[in-house]
XYZ file of C-alpha atoms in Angstrom:
481
model
C 155.811 96.002 51.254
C 156.721 92.816 53.097
C 155.081 89.491 52.360
C 151.309 89.516 53.220
C 150.684 85.820 52.214
C 150.237 82.954 54.693
C 147.627 84.447 57.002
C 144.490 82.401 58.030
C 142.285 85.293 59.124
C 142.146 88.677 57.386
C 140.563 91.454 59.506
C 139.498 94.832 57.649
C 139.150 97.663 60.032
C 141.117 98.717 63.021
C 138.533 99.723 65.539
C 137.225 98.141 68.687
C 135.446 95.389 66.824
C 138.349 94.891 64.578
C 140.743 94.459 67.271
C 138.341 92.244 69.180
C 138.216 90.066 66.225
C 141.783 89.901 65.676
C 142.586 89.057 69.345
C 139.820 86.495 69.462
C 141.145 84.819 66.156
C 144.633 84.549 67.650
C 143.137 82.944 70.826
C 141.863 80.293 68.463
C 145.246 79.790 66.901
C 144.962 81.611 63.683
C 147.545 83.718 61.872
C 145.966 87.238 61.666
C 146.641 90.116 59.400
C 144.730 93.339 60.141
C 144.429 96.088 57.577
C 143.586 99.731 58.813
C 142.998 102.265 56.346
C 144.129 105.240 58.435
C 147.769 106.160 59.279
C 148.919 104.850 62.529
C 148.253 108.137 64.256
C 144.777 108.279 63.334
C 143.999 104.579 63.823
C 141.102 102.965 65.618
C 138.143 104.581 63.548
C 135.346 105.899 65.777
C 136.565 103.914 68.629
C 139.012 106.742 69.342
C 136.071 108.935 70.375
C 134.311 106.436 72.745
C 134.340 106.384 76.407
C 132.226 103.522 77.721
C 130.342 100.493 76.915
C 126.722 99.423 78.134
C 126.894 96.163 80.124
C 124.268 93.927 81.656
C 125.092 92.825 85.358
C 122.765 91.406 88.136
C 124.854 93.012 91.026
C 127.247 95.979 91.577
C 130.616 95.630 89.973
C 133.866 97.537 90.534
C 132.847 100.308 88.233
C 128.984 99.969 87.972
C 126.301 100.511 90.737
C 123.223 98.509 91.350
C 122.103 95.886 88.812
C 121.195 96.212 85.036
C 119.209 93.111 84.188
C 118.826 91.586 80.686
C 114.994 92.518 80.629
C 115.707 96.122 81.597
C 118.572 96.384 78.915
C 116.454 94.977 76.212
C 113.523 97.138 77.255
C 115.902 100.050 76.711
C 116.828 98.682 73.169
C 113.103 98.363 72.379
C 112.598 101.871 73.392
C 115.263 103.597 71.638
C 114.673 101.460 68.393
C 110.911 101.700 68.595
C 111.037 97.878 68.124
C 113.290 97.883 65.128
C 115.582 95.324 66.346
C 116.353 91.557 66.167
C 115.335 90.183 69.500
C 117.408 87.121 69.216
C 120.728 89.062 68.155
C 119.875 91.960 70.626
C 119.516 89.458 73.725
C 122.544 87.577 72.621
C 124.528 90.724 72.451
C 123.132 91.887 76.106
C 123.943 88.528 77.789
C 127.392 88.451 76.230
C 128.031 92.032 77.409
C 128.584 90.558 81.032
C 131.933 89.214 79.947
C 133.050 92.293 78.182
C 134.933 94.242 80.876
C 136.823 91.099 82.224
C 137.877 90.154 78.649
C 138.874 93.689 77.729
C 140.774 93.962 80.990
C 142.804 90.808 80.095
C 144.235 92.877 77.185
C 145.049 95.825 79.316
C 141.949 97.983 78.985
C 141.386 99.694 82.280
C 137.974 101.056 83.640
C 137.034 103.818 86.004
C 133.723 104.799 87.796
C 131.375 107.140 85.871
C 131.179 110.724 86.225
C 128.020 112.401 87.409
C 125.813 115.228 86.182
C 123.631 114.688 83.128
C 125.350 111.397 82.174
C 123.120 109.302 84.391
C 125.278 106.180 83.444
C 126.808 105.078 86.451
C 124.587 101.854 86.864
C 124.366 100.895 83.257
C 127.835 101.666 81.539
C 131.478 100.927 82.195
C 133.794 103.773 81.462
C 137.189 103.411 80.005
C 140.156 104.947 82.057
C 141.690 107.413 79.684
C 138.658 107.169 77.109
C 138.547 105.272 73.844
C 142.011 106.207 72.779
C 143.489 104.503 75.807
C 141.467 101.393 75.286
C 142.709 101.222 71.604
C 146.186 101.594 72.584
C 145.830 98.790 74.939
C 144.225 96.645 72.280
C 147.086 97.391 69.793
C 149.780 96.853 72.230
C 148.207 93.489 73.077
C 147.932 92.617 69.341
C 151.521 93.236 68.798
C 152.428 91.063 71.713
C 150.402 88.134 70.620
C 151.597 88.337 66.894
C 148.761 90.161 65.166
C 150.245 91.727 62.012
C 148.867 95.230 61.621
C 149.237 97.274 58.268
C 148.422 100.914 58.294
C 147.481 103.080 55.369
C 145.687 100.057 53.702
C 142.364 101.034 52.073
C 140.433 98.105 50.743
C 138.998 99.017 47.245
C 137.813 95.689 46.087
C 136.995 92.127 47.161
C 136.894 88.870 45.208
C 133.918 86.683 46.175
C 132.908 83.473 44.261
C 129.777 81.607 45.299
C 129.658 83.372 48.791
C 133.384 82.330 49.300
C 135.905 85.168 49.961
C 138.996 84.759 47.763
C 140.984 87.908 48.083
C 140.882 91.498 48.367
C 142.763 94.433 46.700
C 144.065 97.152 48.866
C 145.780 100.352 48.377
C 148.745 100.131 50.741
C 150.669 103.412 50.911
C 148.980 104.147 47.701
C 150.196 100.806 45.755
C 147.702 98.284 44.791
C 148.239 95.034 46.623
C 146.398 91.788 46.412
C 145.999 89.940 49.835
C 144.731 86.482 50.261
C 143.453 84.812 53.432
C 141.341 81.722 54.381
C 138.607 83.857 55.966
C 137.854 87.449 56.345
C 136.209 89.686 59.105
C 134.982 93.067 57.911
C 134.755 95.636 60.659
C 135.342 98.902 58.453
C 132.396 100.813 59.885
C 129.583 102.801 58.008
C 129.690 105.205 55.223
C 129.179 108.206 57.308
C 132.260 109.991 55.915
C 131.268 109.441 52.186
C 129.573 112.804 51.632
C 128.168 111.753 48.197
C 126.523 108.605 49.685
C 125.119 110.707 52.433
C 123.671 113.298 50.016
C 122.117 110.426 47.926
C 120.384 109.262 51.183
C 119.383 112.544 52.832
C 119.298 115.012 49.873
C 120.671 118.533 49.950
C 120.252 118.854 53.605
C 123.133 116.502 54.141
C 125.397 119.371 53.046
C 124.862 120.936 56.601
C 125.508 117.755 58.479
C 128.873 117.547 60.441
C 130.725 114.113 60.868
C 131.863 113.779 64.469
C 133.808 110.715 63.784
C 136.824 109.383 61.620
C 137.040 110.472 57.886
C 138.185 107.055 56.926
C 134.750 105.489 57.059
C 133.683 105.831 53.468
C 131.805 102.561 53.193
C 133.760 101.101 50.307
C 133.871 97.572 51.675
C 130.279 97.710 52.568
C 129.411 98.964 48.961
C 131.502 96.084 47.542
C 129.814 93.376 49.460
C 126.363 94.690 48.848
C 127.152 94.871 45.152
C 128.478 91.175 45.467
C 125.166 89.933 46.615
C 125.285 90.145 50.496
C 121.987 90.983 52.263
C 121.582 94.449 53.574
C 120.208 95.609 56.982
C 118.500 98.825 58.057
C 118.274 101.982 55.948
C 120.695 104.428 54.486
C 118.958 107.310 56.350
C 119.382 105.724 59.864
C 122.162 106.249 62.070
C 123.524 107.440 65.266
C 123.166 111.201 64.970
C 123.447 113.494 67.875
C 123.208 117.341 68.302
C 126.803 118.605 68.353
C 128.111 122.113 68.709
C 127.673 123.885 65.549
C 131.034 125.177 65.542
C 132.538 121.747 65.263
C 134.891 120.671 62.397
C 133.304 118.890 59.371
C 135.177 115.636 60.532
C 136.538 113.960 63.675
C 135.251 116.436 66.234
C 134.618 113.461 68.408
C 132.554 113.164 71.551
C 133.759 116.418 73.043
C 131.636 118.424 70.495
C 128.516 116.760 71.923
C 126.347 119.079 74.122
C 124.898 117.344 77.241
C 122.756 120.367 78.403
C 119.650 120.065 76.219
C 117.676 118.647 79.038
C 118.513 121.539 81.283
C 117.018 124.151 79.036
C 115.073 124.558 75.837
C 115.940 124.238 72.110
C 114.749 126.520 69.255
C 115.131 126.650 65.573
C 116.319 129.610 63.645
C 112.839 131.072 63.675
C 112.940 131.138 67.497
C 110.506 128.366 67.931
C 110.710 125.368 70.144
C 110.002 121.938 68.334
C 110.332 119.093 70.738
C 110.008 118.083 74.346
C 113.538 118.750 75.918
C 112.625 116.710 79.059
C 111.327 113.541 77.506
C 113.505 110.948 79.096
C 116.968 110.482 80.583
C 119.736 111.908 78.351
C 121.629 108.664 77.773
C 118.501 107.033 76.117
C 117.142 110.151 74.188
C 120.011 112.291 73.278
C 120.448 110.518 70.021
C 117.329 111.729 68.679
C 118.406 115.355 68.718
C 120.564 114.972 65.805
C 117.572 113.919 63.615
C 115.457 116.545 65.155
C 117.738 119.276 64.231
C 118.346 117.788 60.884
C 114.523 118.275 60.202
C 114.626 122.155 61.012
C 115.337 124.848 58.509
C 118.881 125.050 57.562
C 119.592 122.102 59.843
C 120.369 124.292 63.066
C 119.098 124.570 66.279
C 120.051 126.750 69.575
C 120.046 125.373 72.997
C 119.187 128.188 75.758
C 120.038 127.982 79.419
C 120.446 130.148 82.452
C 123.052 130.332 85.012
C 121.253 127.868 87.122
C 122.242 125.101 84.656
C 125.976 126.034 84.750
C 128.057 123.227 86.279
C 125.368 120.510 85.854
C 126.544 119.044 82.702
C 129.827 117.972 81.073
C 132.139 120.849 80.175
C 131.800 121.804 76.652
C 134.676 122.080 73.936
C 133.462 125.552 72.850
C 132.373 128.297 75.109
C 128.761 129.270 75.252
C 127.516 132.490 73.837
C 126.619 134.659 76.979
C 124.398 137.840 77.589
C 122.564 139.456 80.535
C 119.185 139.368 78.657
C 117.553 136.772 76.318
C 117.040 139.389 73.735
C 120.876 140.341 73.554
C 121.714 136.667 73.567
C 119.305 135.924 70.420
C 120.769 138.999 68.673
C 124.304 137.633 69.205
C 123.203 134.304 67.625
C 121.490 136.387 64.720
C 118.171 135.058 65.731
C 114.909 136.937 65.695
C 115.214 138.309 69.119
C 111.398 139.184 69.654
C 110.439 135.530 68.757
C 112.978 134.218 71.015
C 111.877 136.398 73.791
C 108.346 135.386 73.453
C 109.214 131.671 73.259
C 110.996 131.771 76.502
C 108.317 133.914 78.216
C 105.681 131.439 77.069
C 107.811 128.570 78.244
C 108.449 130.357 81.741
C 104.850 130.960 82.121
C 103.967 127.236 81.593
C 106.710 125.910 84.176
C 104.798 124.350 87.163
C 106.346 124.237 90.595
C 108.124 120.851 91.289
C 111.044 119.211 92.898
C 113.962 119.338 90.533
C 115.960 116.080 90.374
C 118.148 115.330 87.385
C 118.623 111.802 88.497
C 115.249 110.875 88.050
C 112.249 111.629 85.753
C 111.082 114.372 88.194
C 107.916 116.372 88.550
C 109.102 119.643 86.919
C 106.991 120.083 83.949
C 104.921 122.634 81.941
C 101.232 122.682 81.442
C 99.372 124.173 78.395
C 102.589 124.568 76.350
C 103.014 122.797 73.008
C 105.422 121.033 72.690
C 105.475 120.453 76.469
C 108.552 119.991 78.556
C 107.590 116.854 80.832
C 110.662 116.777 83.062
C 113.469 119.033 84.520
C 111.491 122.233 83.397
C 112.751 124.975 85.455
C 112.276 128.685 84.358
C 114.983 130.379 82.331
C 115.071 133.458 84.291
C 118.375 133.878 86.155
C 121.070 135.915 84.333
C 123.520 135.661 82.763
C 122.007 133.592 79.919
C 123.933 131.190 77.885
C 123.241 129.445 74.523
C 124.908 126.889 72.205
C 124.555 126.618 68.235
C 123.555 122.978 67.326
C 124.030 120.935 64.117
C 123.405 117.344 63.285
C 126.593 115.259 64.050
C 126.602 111.804 62.609
C 128.734 109.244 64.465
C 127.905 106.200 62.170
C 125.244 104.924 59.631
C 123.255 101.827 60.218
C 122.907 100.594 56.605
C 125.146 97.346 56.745
C 125.344 93.689 56.324
C 123.005 91.177 57.644
C 124.464 88.559 59.890
C 123.495 85.580 61.932
C 124.328 84.914 65.491
C 127.715 83.418 64.474
C 128.687 86.830 62.894
C 128.595 85.294 59.415
C 127.354 87.575 56.526
C 124.140 86.451 54.920
C 123.561 86.538 51.179
C 120.618 87.642 49.255
C 118.083 84.963 49.581
C 119.169 83.864 53.277
C 122.047 81.632 52.469
C 125.166 82.321 54.604
C 128.557 83.184 52.961
C 131.258 80.627 53.540
C 133.834 82.617 55.162
C 132.958 86.052 55.392
C 132.222 87.573 59.018
C 131.286 90.977 60.101
C 131.400 92.996 63.495
C 130.854 96.425 64.654
C 129.286 99.351 62.913
C 129.067 97.507 59.588
C 126.467 95.156 61.015
C 125.140 97.078 64.134
C 121.830 97.822 62.060
C 121.025 94.158 62.961
C 120.577 95.388 66.626
C 119.976 99.039 66.085
C 117.226 99.656 63.374
C 117.059 103.103 64.637
C 117.958 105.257 67.704
C 120.618 104.644 70.041
C 121.533 103.985 73.797
C 124.665 105.578 75.067
C 127.703 102.883 74.896
C 125.850 100.145 73.095
C 127.986 100.695 69.903
C 130.970 99.463 71.723
C 129.002 96.573 73.256
C 127.943 95.416 69.755
C 131.483 95.898 68.491
C 132.978 93.895 71.246
C 130.555 90.986 71.376
C 130.527 90.500 67.498
C 134.071 91.098 67.234
C 134.887 88.298 69.663
C 132.449 86.029 67.876
C 133.583 86.975 64.408
C 137.207 86.245 65.322
C 136.376 82.940 66.937
C 134.359 81.863 63.878
C 136.864 83.021 61.454
C 139.642 81.228 63.040
C 137.596 78.104 63.108
C 136.472 78.389 59.607
C 140.145 78.808 58.755
C 141.763 76.079 60.742
C 139.004 73.467 61.051
C 136.169 74.281 58.457
C 134.551 70.808 59.048
C 134.089 71.482 62.714
C 132.934 75.032 61.961
C 130.201 73.592 59.755
C 129.204 71.354 62.602
C 129.110 74.195 65.172
C 126.058 75.382 66.945
C 123.147 75.699 64.308
C 122.583 79.105 63.392
C 119.398 80.900 63.989
C 117.317 82.148 61.209
C 117.623 86.064 60.885
C 114.892 88.161 59.622
C 115.479 91.616 58.406
C 115.031 94.739 60.335
C 113.474 97.253 57.929
């Protein structure tokens, strides 16, 4: 291993937030070293699987239609988190999101207009041309051009912090223990969703049935080290971005293509053949993230989405082909479900569907009456063969238990004092904004905004600590519990 000394800013984690921090620190004149735990071909954490970010804008842009104001964006955050957010940090993130596409474009990230169908995101989200992997490839190319040193296969296993000041860390680089010193550190190493023992500790035995749709490298070692060293935590170990994904997906790294977007076009039953929630509650991008937890709460942590031929072609293509049959009973038997109960459930649903005008772009008037749970929008009878079904499992993207930060991305310690030179960005601190729930694309927004702030502040702390201490007064942050 070459000499790893002499760096001003050390970034731990090579996803969107880490690269944003590294590039921002270089803008500030710092010498930057980035440690990525994955090998090069698996680099970039969960960012590989992203495809868009949520942005505030007051007028149409090249890739987003209409306007998406600060107040509307914040209202959406309040809705999905049910109020479990820090308003100051959330609004700061929302306002800063207006600069994201231009800044990302300056490093080679390209955008395209949104697709249609059930996404309903053309007004609120900017999509990456080529998806998250293309975005991250552009970032890494830019990092090499501006002189960021990147080391792969570098798993951080310990940090040395004295009186709130980062001194050094220990990393296994290609399996060899190595001590790395820097003047300031940015941690952007994600949550702990791939640490199955930690998941089971939080969720109990049901966690054995969860799938991890993101990187297998987010094991939470840096997070646990810092919490053990006295950093203040945010959110809860049971909270996270969890969606319903195809039950045939791999245990790890299935990515966004395993997600099913057709829930709002049909109904969902558990393995008893019974419905358990309103499939038409709200637009998919705001409510899709609740379905992972809903399925997690069902027997054996499984669910099944039933649709008919009218729904085909109205949602994003799926990775796995659906189960298909000419009758509901045959379809239920193919899924090893109690066929009589499934037939009865769908008959009761069909009988409750009221006439209306179907419009998947609005909260339309197609609903059920006299049915529990009701379906409040997009309720069409499931009556046109052939019929289709997908098995569902909870798929965790990332966990929310993380580090409490202030608006300068500085990690706070227990008791409210701030660390001297430890900054955080991305999923490891997203719980400050997302106490629960999720809105499509907001994870990349948080990572980009706080990555830029963390890199800037770390560079300032490393190169001009006196000026850093006199910078804009931080705002007191209160825990989101």
